[in-house]
Amino acid sequence: MQAKPKRIQQLITDLSAFTKTPGNGVTRLTYSKEDLQARDYIKQTMQSYGLRVQEDGMGNIYGKLEGKLREAPSVIVGSHFDSVPNGGAYDGAAGVVAGLEVAALFQDNQLTPHYPLEVIAMIEEEGSRFRGLMGSSGITGSIKENTFSEITDADGISVTDAMANAGLDISQPIYRDPSTMRAFLEMHIEQGPTLEESQIPIGVVQSIVGLTQLNVTVIGQAGHAGTTPMDKRSDALIAAAEMISDLPRLAADEGNGSVLTVGQLQVSPNAANVIPDSVNFTIDIRSAQEEHVLNILNQAKELIHSYHNDRIKTNIQQSLYIRPKTLNDHIQSLLSDTCTDLNIASTKMNSGAGHDAMVFSDVTDVGLIFVPSQDGLSHCPEEYTHELDLARGVNVLYETAKQLTEA
């Protein structure tokens, strides 16, 4: 018995209803009301598929199908269920649903694996509230639990306080011993046009781009918009705007597919008749080779610090740094061979987006596949992947998971 497209699409549709912006995409920030609604739905679905459900202290959700080998390491399948503001219904959620459908197929086919199978639904991959890849980073220990009180959202609410406000049991452990993980498999929408344009249903990911993120603060002096002469101003927004206009050329000059994005901007006091005294903005730098990430990073810091003077102060905090990752050769081969066995065309690809898979690759064997994104669109309400493409991806994961749980 193979994946059921209608069942998959129903789960996608159900999860998309848990949004702060109905009719304008999916907005589901970590520990929000919509997050709590989605996690209840995911847990109920896991239970209906015969999985034993557990949440860690961070709110990552596990559903476990016990294997014949007790206390053996698990094959984990899943992704994240948070979203960007006004995003799509498929980014992350499709990977969680894929994990659920794999578990459903084990149940449909009355399979008891030798090694346990676990489905995982992770928090805060997007970094829309706190920081990117936070759920998987907590699991693997690259974020230490004692730092959660220091990580805050735009309103100054810490991760620790947000978890408590959401009713999560923060006394539960978060870090997971790598010896309990046999492998991690993830399916994700491509978020680009390559698969659709080439009419190839599956991309087997070989490597994932390296990335770093910076939070920049520019401090000036507030003043009256009508009475402060132009040559007496310390306008934080003007300084920030000049920096922001210069930053993209750093990636363009570096080349080699390097990219730089200024994605968030906050102006204070954000009033029409007040000179801005503070601006905060983010910088996201990505490249397939670490040397290019580091080159752009160093040049960006130099550019920003060049504006630091008697009137304007600058501060830079590096919130995230992940090296480019090459995924496990053996699992890549298993995924490619499975595609061949199922008569599904596939191609080798590299990922320009960061994924939880890259974090897990530091501690266990990882495989990642892409399925097509219509018109290459993602992080927007128009994001869409056909249910048949999703089902093909699930079938590849299911057959691969069967091999990994039996080997």
mmCIF file of C-alpha atoms in Angstrom:
data_model
loop_
_atom_site.group_PDB
_atom_site.id
_atom_site.type_symbol
_atom_site.label_atom_id
_atom_site.label_comp_id
_atom_site.label_asym_id
_atom_site.label_seq_id
_atom_site.Cartn_x
_atom_site.Cartn_y
_atom_site.Cartn_z
ATOM 1 C CA MET A 1 0.000 0.000 0.000
ATOM 2 C CA GLN A 2 1.373 3.387 -1.019
ATOM 3 C CA ALA A 3 0.922 6.953 0.196
ATOM 4 C CA LYS A 4 -2.576 8.362 -0.066
ATOM 5 C CA PRO A 5 -2.571 11.791 -1.758
ATOM 6 C CA LYS A 6 -5.974 12.806 -0.384
ATOM 7 C CA ARG A 7 -4.984 11.940 3.172
ATOM 8 C CA ILE A 8 -1.777 13.932 2.790
ATOM 9 C CA GLN A 9 -3.581 16.957 1.370
ATOM 10 C CA GLN A 10 -6.182 16.858 4.124
ATOM 11 C CA LEU A 11 -3.473 17.050 6.773
ATOM 12 C CA ILE A 12 -1.845 19.977 4.952
ATOM 13 C CA THR A 13 -5.198 21.752 4.733
ATOM 14 C CA ASP A 14 -6.012 21.098 8.373
ATOM 15 C CA LEU A 15 -2.661 22.466 9.571
ATOM 16 C CA SER A 16 -2.987 25.572 7.387
ATOM 17 C CA ALA A 17 -6.134 26.524 9.314
ATOM 18 C CA PHE A 18 -3.994 27.277 12.375
ATOM 19 C CA THR A 19 -2.911 30.725 11.244
ATOM 20 C CA LYS A 20 -3.041 34.243 12.638
ATOM 21 C CA THR A 21 -3.716 35.616 9.140
ATOM 22 C CA PRO A 22 -6.621 33.629 7.609
ATOM 23 C CA GLY A 23 -7.030 34.463 3.935
ATOM 24 C CA ASN A 24 -3.530 35.912 3.760
ATOM 25 C CA GLY A 25 -1.211 32.963 4.123
ATOM 26 C CA VAL A 26 -0.015 31.016 7.151
ATOM 27 C CA THR A 27 1.356 32.951 10.126
ATOM 28 C CA ARG A 28 2.209 30.483 12.878
ATOM 29 C CA LEU A 29 4.896 31.746 15.213
ATOM 30 C CA THR A 30 6.480 29.549 17.852
ATOM 31 C CA TYR A 31 4.560 29.324 21.166
ATOM 32 C CA SER A 32 1.672 31.386 19.780
ATOM 33 C CA LYS A 33 -2.009 30.428 20.058
ATOM 34 C CA GLU A 34 -1.783 29.025 16.528
ATOM 35 C CA ASP A 35 1.292 26.999 17.496
ATOM 36 C CA LEU A 36 -0.615 25.439 20.392
ATOM 37 C CA GLN A 37 -3.555 24.596 18.114
ATOM 38 C CA ALA A 38 -1.242 22.984 15.557
ATOM 39 C CA ARG A 39 0.653 20.972 18.157
ATOM 40 C CA ASP A 40 -2.601 19.595 19.626
ATOM 41 C CA TYR A 41 -3.642 18.527 16.132
ATOM 42 C CA ILE A 42 -0.257 16.921 15.425
ATOM 43 C CA LYS A 43 -0.266 15.029 18.724
ATOM 44 C CA GLN A 44 -3.800 13.762 18.154
ATOM 45 C CA THR A 45 -2.857 12.595 14.664
ATOM 46 C CA MET A 46 0.239 10.841 15.966
ATOM 47 C CA GLN A 47 -1.857 9.020 18.560
ATOM 48 C CA SER A 48 -4.401 7.968 15.940
ATOM 49 C CA TYR A 49 -1.537 6.403 13.959
ATOM 50 C CA GLY A 50 -0.500 4.300 16.947
ATOM 51 C CA LEU A 51 2.501 6.412 17.956
ATOM 52 C CA ARG A 52 3.606 7.102 21.520
ATOM 53 C CA VAL A 53 3.705 10.902 21.844
ATOM 54 C CA GLN A 54 6.204 12.917 23.826
ATOM 55 C CA GLU A 55 7.185 16.603 23.921
ATOM 56 C CA ASP A 56 10.583 17.827 25.004
ATOM 57 C CA GLY A 57 11.049 20.905 27.174
ATOM 58 C CA MET A 58 11.325 23.104 24.111
ATOM 59 C CA GLY A 59 8.108 21.903 22.505
ATOM 60 C CA ASN A 60 9.498 19.637 19.801
ATOM 61 C CA ILE A 61 7.011 16.772 19.354
ATOM 62 C CA TYR A 62 7.984 13.120 18.921
ATOM 63 C CA GLY A 63 5.710 10.253 17.913
ATOM 64 C CA LYS A 64 7.373 6.862 18.319
ATOM 65 C CA LEU A 65 6.586 3.474 16.793
ATOM 66 C CA GLU A 66 8.477 0.963 18.911
ATOM 67 C CA GLY A 67 10.686 -1.537 17.123
ATOM 68 C CA LYS A 68 11.493 -5.145 17.797
ATOM 69 C CA LEU A 69 14.890 -4.039 19.103
ATOM 70 C CA ARG A 70 14.175 -2.367 22.424
ATOM 71 C CA GLU A 71 16.244 0.679 23.390
ATOM 72 C CA ALA A 72 17.694 0.737 19.873
ATOM 73 C CA PRO A 73 18.372 4.020 18.026
ATOM 74 C CA SER A 74 15.491 5.430 15.990
ATOM 75 C CA VAL A 75 15.059 6.374 12.372
ATOM 76 C CA ILE A 76 13.527 9.864 12.623
ATOM 77 C CA VAL A 77 11.353 11.397 9.895
ATOM 78 C CA GLY A 78 9.938 14.923 9.976
ATOM 79 C CA SER A 79 10.421 18.651 9.736
ATOM 80 C CA HIS A 80 9.172 21.886 11.357
ATOM 81 C CA PHE A 81 5.675 23.306 11.784
ATOM 82 C CA ASP A 82 6.330 27.013 12.382
ATOM 83 C CA SER A 83 6.012 29.505 9.518
ATOM 84 C CA VAL A 84 7.212 32.863 8.322
ATOM 85 C CA PRO A 85 4.655 35.690 8.567
ATOM 86 C CA ASN A 86 2.101 35.368 5.760
ATOM 87 C CA GLY A 87 3.885 32.295 4.451
ATOM 88 C CA GLY A 88 2.619 29.201 2.691
ATOM 89 C CA ALA A 89 0.950 26.006 3.824
ATOM 90 C CA TYR A 90 3.743 23.674 2.679
ATOM 91 C CA ASP A 91 7.097 24.966 3.938
ATOM 92 C CA GLY A 92 7.961 22.686 6.845
ATOM 93 C CA ALA A 93 4.407 21.436 7.314
ATOM 94 C CA ALA A 94 4.721 19.174 4.256
ATOM 95 C CA GLY A 95 7.714 17.484 5.888
ATOM 96 C CA VAL A 96 5.818 16.935 9.141
ATOM 97 C CA VAL A 97 2.881 15.518 7.197
ATOM 98 C CA ALA A 98 5.303 13.302 5.243
ATOM 99 C CA GLY A 99 6.533 11.855 8.519
ATOM 100 C CA LEU A 100 2.950 11.250 9.656
ATOM 101 C CA GLU A 101 2.114 9.555 6.365
ATOM 102 C CA VAL A 102 5.183 7.314 6.641
ATOM 103 C CA ALA A 103 3.929 6.238 10.079
ATOM 104 C CA ALA A 104 0.453 5.703 8.640
ATOM 105 C CA LEU A 105 1.899 3.444 5.955
ATOM 106 C CA PHE A 106 3.684 1.357 8.577
ATOM 107 C CA GLN A 107 0.281 0.993 10.241
ATOM 108 C CA ASP A 108 -1.614 0.367 6.973
ATOM 109 C CA ASN A 109 0.865 -2.322 5.980
ATOM 110 C CA GLN A 110 0.988 -3.786 9.506
ATOM 111 C CA LEU A 111 4.754 -3.382 9.733
ATOM 112 C CA THR A 112 6.678 -3.560 12.969
ATOM 113 C CA PRO A 113 10.185 -2.233 12.360
ATOM 114 C CA HIS A 114 13.295 -3.720 13.901
ATOM 115 C CA TYR A 115 14.670 -0.283 14.773
ATOM 116 C CA PRO A 116 12.116 2.222 16.110
ATOM 117 C CA LEU A 117 10.538 4.769 13.791
ATOM 118 C CA GLU A 118 9.950 8.271 15.090
ATOM 119 C CA VAL A 119 8.047 11.156 13.548
ATOM 120 C CA ILE A 120 9.202 14.604 14.653
ATOM 121 C CA ALA A 121 7.532 18.012 14.416
ATOM 122 C CA MET A 122 9.968 20.772 15.334
ATOM 123 C CA ILE A 123 9.617 24.374 16.417
ATOM 124 C CA GLU A 124 11.236 27.607 15.245
ATOM 125 C CA GLU A 125 13.109 26.557 12.130
ATOM 126 C CA GLU A 126 12.276 29.820 10.371
ATOM 127 C CA GLY A 127 13.505 32.124 13.122
ATOM 128 C CA SER A 128 10.468 34.365 12.676
ATOM 129 C CA ARG A 129 10.133 34.865 16.414
ATOM 130 C CA PHE A 130 13.459 33.964 18.059
ATOM 131 C CA ARG A 131 16.234 32.495 15.889
ATOM 132 C CA GLY A 132 16.525 30.110 12.979
ATOM 133 C CA LEU A 133 16.880 26.329 13.387
ATOM 134 C CA MET A 134 16.284 26.665 17.109
ATOM 135 C CA GLY A 135 14.330 23.426 17.587
ATOM 136 C CA SER A 136 16.883 21.154 15.952
ATOM 137 C CA SER A 137 19.748 23.109 17.530
ATOM 138 C CA GLY A 138 18.292 22.464 20.981
ATOM 139 C CA ILE A 139 17.940 18.751 20.254
ATOM 140 C CA THR A 140 21.533 18.436 19.059
ATOM 141 C CA GLY A 141 22.984 20.643 21.781
ATOM 142 C CA SER A 142 24.325 23.413 19.574
ATOM 143 C CA ILE A 143 22.124 25.741 21.638
ATOM 144 C CA LYS A 144 22.548 25.228 25.370
ATOM 145 C CA GLU A 145 19.437 25.223 27.525
ATOM 146 C CA ASN A 146 20.897 27.786 29.935
ATOM 147 C CA THR A 147 20.963 30.394 27.147
ATOM 148 C CA PHE A 148 17.210 30.339 26.447
ATOM 149 C CA SER A 149 16.635 33.141 28.943
ATOM 150 C CA GLU A 150 18.976 35.318 26.858
ATOM 151 C CA ILE A 151 17.261 34.729 23.489
ATOM 152 C CA THR A 152 14.346 37.158 23.096
ATOM 153 C CA ASP A 153 11.764 38.092 20.495
ATOM 154 C CA ALA A 154 11.066 41.598 19.178
ATOM 155 C CA ASP A 155 8.969 42.343 22.275
ATOM 156 C CA GLY A 156 11.737 41.330 24.663
ATOM 157 C CA ILE A 157 10.061 38.057 25.689
ATOM 158 C CA SER A 158 12.626 35.344 26.314
ATOM 159 C CA VAL A 159 12.386 31.794 25.019
ATOM 160 C CA THR A 160 12.136 30.570 28.612
ATOM 161 C CA ASP A 161 9.224 32.884 29.415
ATOM 162 C CA ALA A 162 7.459 32.113 26.129
ATOM 163 C CA MET A 163 7.710 28.369 26.767
ATOM 164 C CA ALA A 164 6.277 28.818 30.260
ATOM 165 C CA ASN A 165 3.494 31.100 28.987
ATOM 166 C CA ALA A 166 2.597 28.408 26.444
ATOM 167 C CA GLY A 167 2.217 25.873 29.231
ATOM 168 C CA LEU A 168 5.144 23.703 28.183
ATOM 169 C CA ASP A 169 6.959 21.624 30.753
ATOM 170 C CA ILE A 170 10.363 23.281 30.638
ATOM 171 C CA SER A 171 11.689 20.748 33.138
ATOM 172 C CA GLN A 172 11.653 18.105 30.412
ATOM 173 C CA PRO A 173 15.037 17.468 28.720
ATOM 174 C CA ILE A 174 15.729 18.981 25.307
ATOM 175 C CA TYR A 175 19.142 17.673 24.306
ATOM 176 C CA ARG A 176 19.035 14.211 22.772
ATOM 177 C CA ASP A 177 21.927 11.782 22.918
ATOM 178 C CA PRO A 178 23.096 11.119 19.322
ATOM 179 C CA SER A 179 23.362 7.417 20.150
ATOM 180 C CA THR A 180 19.538 7.330 20.194
ATOM 181 C CA MET A 181 19.398 8.439 16.538
ATOM 182 C CA ARG A 182 20.077 5.974 13.732
ATOM 183 C CA ALA A 183 19.249 8.420 10.938
ATOM 184 C CA PHE A 184 17.210 11.535 10.148
ATOM 185 C CA LEU A 185 15.115 11.861 6.980
ATOM 186 C CA GLU A 186 13.396 15.040 5.817
ATOM 187 C CA MET A 187 11.183 15.921 2.869
ATOM 188 C CA HIS A 188 10.842 19.588 1.953
ATOM 189 C CA ILE A 189 9.360 21.581 -0.859
ATOM 190 C CA GLU A 190 12.130 22.850 -3.109
ATOM 191 C CA GLN A 191 11.231 26.548 -2.710
ATOM 192 C CA GLY A 192 12.674 27.161 -6.166
ATOM 193 C CA PRO A 193 11.875 26.401 -9.825
ATOM 194 C CA THR A 194 14.427 23.725 -10.779
ATOM 195 C CA LEU A 195 12.388 20.543 -10.331
ATOM 196 C CA GLU A 196 9.237 21.948 -11.919
ATOM 197 C CA GLU A 197 11.097 23.392 -14.901
ATOM 198 C CA SER A 198 13.002 20.148 -15.479
ATOM 199 C CA GLN A 199 9.865 18.052 -14.825
ATOM 200 C CA ILE A 200 11.734 15.867 -12.328
ATOM 201 C CA PRO A 201 9.660 14.879 -9.282
ATOM 202 C CA ILE A 202 12.419 14.302 -6.702
ATOM 203 C CA GLY A 203 15.608 16.134 -5.816
ATOM 204 C CA VAL A 204 18.096 14.214 -3.680
ATOM 205 C CA VAL A 205 20.042 16.838 -1.758
ATOM 206 C CA GLN A 206 23.808 16.467 -1.633
ATOM 207 C CA SER A 207 24.751 19.569 0.349
ATOM 208 C CA ILE A 208 23.190 22.525 2.128
ATOM 209 C CA VAL A 209 24.436 26.091 1.925
ATOM 210 C CA GLY A 210 26.324 27.678 4.817
ATOM 211 C CA LEU A 211 24.719 30.688 6.429
ATOM 212 C CA THR A 212 25.095 33.329 9.075
ATOM 213 C CA GLN A 213 22.688 35.892 10.477
ATOM 214 C CA LEU A 214 23.465 39.210 12.120
ATOM 215 C CA ASN A 215 21.382 41.603 14.202
ATOM 216 C CA VAL A 216 22.542 45.180 13.685
ATOM 217 C CA THR A 217 21.642 48.135 15.923
ATOM 218 C CA VAL A 218 22.245 51.711 14.848
ATOM 219 C CA ILE A 219 21.912 54.364 17.576
ATOM 220 C CA GLY A 220 21.487 58.062 16.899
ATOM 221 C CA GLN A 221 19.644 60.868 18.703
ATOM 222 C CA ALA A 222 15.937 61.608 18.587
ATOM 223 C CA GLY A 223 14.866 65.176 17.786
ATOM 224 C CA HIS A 224 12.013 67.269 16.479
ATOM 225 C CA ALA A 225 11.468 66.826 12.749
ATOM 226 C CA GLY A 226 10.716 70.511 12.256
ATOM 227 C CA THR A 227 13.190 72.301 14.497
ATOM 228 C CA THR A 228 16.412 70.262 14.220
ATOM 229 C CA PRO A 229 18.695 71.573 11.417
ATOM 230 C CA MET A 230 19.871 68.995 8.904
ATOM 231 C CA ASP A 231 23.514 69.477 9.797
ATOM 232 C CA LYS A 232 22.818 68.935 13.505
ATOM 233 C CA ARG A 233 21.019 65.617 13.178
ATOM 234 C CA SER A 234 22.100 62.157 14.300
ATOM 235 C CA ASP A 235 19.543 60.265 12.228
ATOM 236 C CA ALA A 236 19.827 56.520 12.845
ATOM 237 C CA LEU A 237 17.568 55.670 9.927
ATOM 238 C CA ILE A 238 19.584 57.628 7.362
ATOM 239 C CA ALA A 239 22.771 55.866 8.516
ATOM 240 C CA ALA A 240 21.063 52.467 8.462
ATOM 241 C CA ALA A 241 19.602 53.121 5.019
ATOM 242 C CA GLU A 242 23.038 53.937 3.617
ATOM 243 C CA MET A 243 24.440 50.721 5.086
ATOM 244 C CA ILE A 244 21.553 48.663 3.754
ATOM 245 C CA SER A 245 21.919 50.080 0.263
ATOM 246 C CA ASP A 246 25.629 49.152 0.241
ATOM 247 C CA LEU A 247 25.391 45.655 1.717
ATOM 248 C CA PRO A 248 24.008 43.691 -1.283
ATOM 249 C CA ARG A 249 26.993 44.575 -3.464
ATOM 250 C CA LEU A 250 29.224 42.598 -1.074
ATOM 251 C CA ALA A 251 27.511 39.360 -2.082
ATOM 252 C CA ALA A 252 27.346 40.409 -5.726
ATOM 253 C CA ASP A 253 31.091 41.142 -5.763
ATOM 254 C CA GLU A 254 31.863 37.836 -3.992
ATOM 255 C CA GLY A 255 29.903 35.896 -6.619
ATOM 256 C CA ASN A 256 29.835 32.078 -6.620
ATOM 257 C CA GLY A 257 26.112 32.074 -5.889
ATOM 258 C CA SER A 258 26.563 34.073 -2.681
ATOM 259 C CA VAL A 259 23.536 36.028 -1.451
ATOM 260 C CA LEU A 260 22.844 38.662 1.206
ATOM 261 C CA THR A 261 19.428 39.729 2.463
ATOM 262 C CA VAL A 262 18.296 42.446 4.838
ATOM 263 C CA GLY A 263 14.988 40.986 5.954
ATOM 264 C CA GLN A 264 13.788 42.743 9.102
ATOM 265 C CA LEU A 265 13.801 46.447 9.954
ATOM 266 C CA GLN A 266 12.585 48.137 13.125
ATOM 267 C CA VAL A 267 12.636 51.909 13.550
ATOM 268 C CA SER A 268 12.257 53.737 16.859
ATOM 269 C CA PRO A 269 10.284 55.727 17.814
ATOM 270 C CA ASN A 270 8.668 55.213 14.392
ATOM 271 C CA ALA A 271 6.810 58.513 14.446
ATOM 272 C CA ALA A 272 6.282 60.826 11.467
ATOM 273 C CA ASN A 273 7.556 63.942 13.250
ATOM 274 C CA VAL A 274 10.477 62.473 15.216
ATOM 275 C CA ILE A 275 14.021 61.873 13.963
ATOM 276 C CA PRO A 276 14.698 58.137 14.446
ATOM 277 C CA ASP A 277 17.054 57.449 17.343
ATOM 278 C CA SER A 278 17.378 53.689 16.854
ATOM 279 C CA VAL A 279 17.197 51.197 14.004
ATOM 280 C CA ASN A 280 17.527 47.439 14.220
ATOM 281 C CA PHE A 281 17.911 45.281 11.117
ATOM 282 C CA THR A 282 18.938 41.745 10.233
ATOM 283 C CA ILE A 283 21.456 40.490 7.694
ATOM 284 C CA ASP A 284 21.307 36.972 6.246
ATOM 285 C CA ILE A 285 24.404 35.782 4.346
ATOM 286 C CA ARG A 286 24.568 32.465 2.466
ATOM 287 C CA SER A 287 26.989 30.675 0.184
ATOM 288 C CA ALA A 288 27.852 27.105 -0.729
ATOM 289 C CA GLN A 289 31.462 27.548 0.407
ATOM 290 C CA GLU A 290 32.428 28.741 3.867
ATOM 291 C CA GLU A 291 35.188 31.038 2.631
ATOM 292 C CA HIS A 292 32.630 33.130 0.758
ATOM 293 C CA VAL A 293 30.363 33.373 3.809
ATOM 294 C CA LEU A 294 33.292 34.526 5.915
ATOM 295 C CA ASN A 295 34.509 37.024 3.309
ATOM 296 C CA ILE A 296 31.094 38.681 3.089
ATOM 297 C CA LEU A 297 30.649 38.553 6.859
ATOM 298 C CA ASN A 298 33.941 40.349 7.514
ATOM 299 C CA GLN A 299 33.268 42.967 4.858
ATOM 300 C CA ALA A 300 29.753 43.572 6.227
ATOM 301 C CA LYS A 301 31.163 44.151 9.716
ATOM 302 C CA GLU A 302 33.763 46.583 8.348
ATOM 303 C CA LEU A 303 31.119 48.485 6.385
ATOM 304 C CA ILE A 304 28.823 48.822 9.399
ATOM 305 C CA HIS A 305 31.627 49.839 11.771
ATOM 306 C CA SER A 306 32.737 52.503 9.296
ATOM 307 C CA TYR A 307 29.575 54.456 10.223
ATOM 308 C CA HIS A 308 30.473 54.456 13.927
ATOM 309 C CA ASN A 309 31.377 58.035 14.985
ATOM 310 C CA ASP A 310 30.553 60.746 17.519
ATOM 311 C CA ARG A 311 26.943 60.978 16.339
ATOM 312 C CA ILE A 312 26.152 57.410 15.285
ATOM 313 C CA LYS A 313 26.895 54.241 17.244
ATOM 314 C CA THR A 314 26.707 50.754 15.807
ATOM 315 C CA ASN A 315 26.471 47.316 17.371
ATOM 316 C CA ILE A 316 26.547 43.890 15.704
ATOM 317 C CA GLN A 317 25.459 40.574 17.197
ATOM 318 C CA GLN A 318 25.901 37.296 15.334
ATOM 319 C CA SER A 319 22.802 35.229 16.104
ATOM 320 C CA LEU A 320 23.522 32.223 13.900
ATOM 321 C CA TYR A 321 26.442 30.611 12.110
ATOM 322 C CA ILE A 322 26.263 27.255 10.358
ATOM 323 C CA ARG A 323 28.903 25.875 8.036
ATOM 324 C CA PRO A 324 27.957 24.378 4.661
ATOM 325 C CA LYS A 325 26.999 20.730 5.153
ATOM 326 C CA THR A 326 27.483 17.664 2.953
ATOM 327 C CA LEU A 327 24.839 15.030 3.606
ATOM 328 C CA ASN A 328 25.467 11.316 4.096
ATOM 329 C CA ASP A 329 26.571 9.511 0.910
ATOM 330 C CA HIS A 330 25.002 6.182 1.896
ATOM 331 C CA ILE A 331 21.558 7.679 2.496
ATOM 332 C CA GLN A 332 21.819 9.705 -0.699
ATOM 333 C CA SER A 333 22.412 6.419 -2.537
ATOM 334 C CA LEU A 334 19.483 4.762 -0.750
ATOM 335 C CA LEU A 335 17.172 7.617 -1.726
ATOM 336 C CA SER A 336 18.347 7.615 -5.351
ATOM 337 C CA ASP A 337 18.084 3.821 -5.612
ATOM 338 C CA THR A 338 14.611 3.924 -4.090
ATOM 339 C CA CYS A 339 13.539 6.444 -6.724
ATOM 340 C CA THR A 340 14.825 4.085 -9.413
ATOM 341 C CA ASP A 341 13.020 1.114 -7.855
ATOM 342 C CA LEU A 342 9.767 3.107 -7.760
ATOM 343 C CA ASN A 343 10.287 4.317 -11.338
ATOM 344 C CA ILE A 344 10.405 7.933 -10.169
ATOM 345 C CA ALA A 345 12.867 10.266 -11.882
ATOM 346 C CA SER A 346 15.288 12.041 -9.550
ATOM 347 C CA THR A 347 18.253 14.361 -9.698
ATOM 348 C CA LYS A 348 21.095 15.363 -7.384
ATOM 349 C CA MET A 349 20.728 18.892 -5.990
ATOM 350 C CA ASN A 350 22.252 21.367 -3.590
ATOM 351 C CA SER A 351 20.117 23.447 -1.242
ATOM 352 C CA GLY A 352 20.345 27.215 -1.088
ATOM 353 C CA ALA A 353 18.035 27.279 1.933
ATOM 354 C CA GLY A 354 18.855 26.152 5.436
ATOM 355 C CA HIS A 355 17.009 23.148 6.877
ATOM 356 C CA ASP A 356 16.872 21.213 10.134
ATOM 357 C CA ALA A 357 18.632 18.411 8.239
ATOM 358 C CA MET A 358 21.854 20.429 8.232
ATOM 359 C CA VAL A 359 21.811 20.641 12.030
ATOM 360 C CA PHE A 360 21.153 16.916 12.450
ATOM 361 C CA SER A 361 23.986 16.129 10.037
ATOM 362 C CA ASP A 362 26.451 17.026 12.816
ATOM 363 C CA VAL A 363 25.243 14.136 14.986
ATOM 364 C CA THR A 364 23.698 11.453 12.755
ATOM 365 C CA ASP A 365 23.320 10.230 9.160
ATOM 366 C CA VAL A 366 20.942 12.498 7.250
ATOM 367 C CA GLY A 367 18.964 12.340 4.022
ATOM 368 C CA LEU A 368 16.943 15.195 2.499
ATOM 369 C CA ILE A 369 14.708 15.187 -0.562
ATOM 370 C CA PHE A 370 12.938 18.006 -2.368
ATOM 371 C CA VAL A 371 9.583 17.913 -4.135
ATOM 372 C CA PRO A 372 8.530 20.556 -6.698
ATOM 373 C CA SER A 373 7.228 23.996 -5.787
ATOM 374 C CA GLN A 374 4.692 25.423 -8.235
ATOM 375 C CA ASP A 375 6.242 28.407 -10.051
ATOM 376 C CA GLY A 376 9.178 28.133 -7.647
ATOM 377 C CA LEU A 377 7.256 30.172 -5.062
ATOM 378 C CA SER A 378 7.723 29.880 -1.305
ATOM 379 C CA HIS A 379 7.401 32.010 1.840
ATOM 380 C CA CYS A 380 4.213 33.496 0.415
ATOM 381 C CA PRO A 381 0.495 32.615 0.382
ATOM 382 C CA GLU A 382 0.791 31.331 -3.208
ATOM 383 C CA GLU A 383 3.165 28.534 -2.148
ATOM 384 C CA TYR A 384 1.834 25.204 -3.490
ATOM 385 C CA THR A 385 2.936 21.631 -4.141
ATOM 386 C CA HIS A 386 0.570 19.161 -5.800
ATOM 387 C CA GLU A 387 -0.644 16.286 -3.647
ATOM 388 C CA LEU A 388 0.684 13.753 -6.166
ATOM 389 C CA ASP A 389 4.174 15.242 -5.859
ATOM 390 C CA LEU A 390 3.875 15.077 -2.082
ATOM 391 C CA ALA A 391 2.756 11.435 -2.288
ATOM 392 C CA ARG A 392 5.711 10.530 -4.508
ATOM 393 C CA GLY A 393 8.066 12.067 -1.971
ATOM 394 C CA VAL A 394 6.408 10.178 0.870
ATOM 395 C CA ASN A 395 6.719 6.889 -1.004
ATOM 396 C CA VAL A 396 10.451 7.493 -1.376
ATOM 397 C CA LEU A 397 10.793 8.291 2.321
ATOM 398 C CA TYR A 398 8.682 5.293 3.334
ATOM 399 C CA GLU A 399 10.696 2.779 1.321
ATOM 400 C CA THR A 400 13.952 4.322 2.528
ATOM 401 C CA ALA A 401 12.775 4.332 6.139
ATOM 402 C CA LYS A 402 11.794 0.675 5.811
ATOM 403 C CA GLN A 403 15.332 -0.172 4.744
ATOM 404 C CA LEU A 404 16.912 1.884 7.524
ATOM 405 C CA THR A 405 14.669 0.403 10.206
ATOM 406 C CA GLU A 406 15.394 -3.141 9.020
ATOM 407 C CA ALA A 407 19.116 -2.950 8.245
#
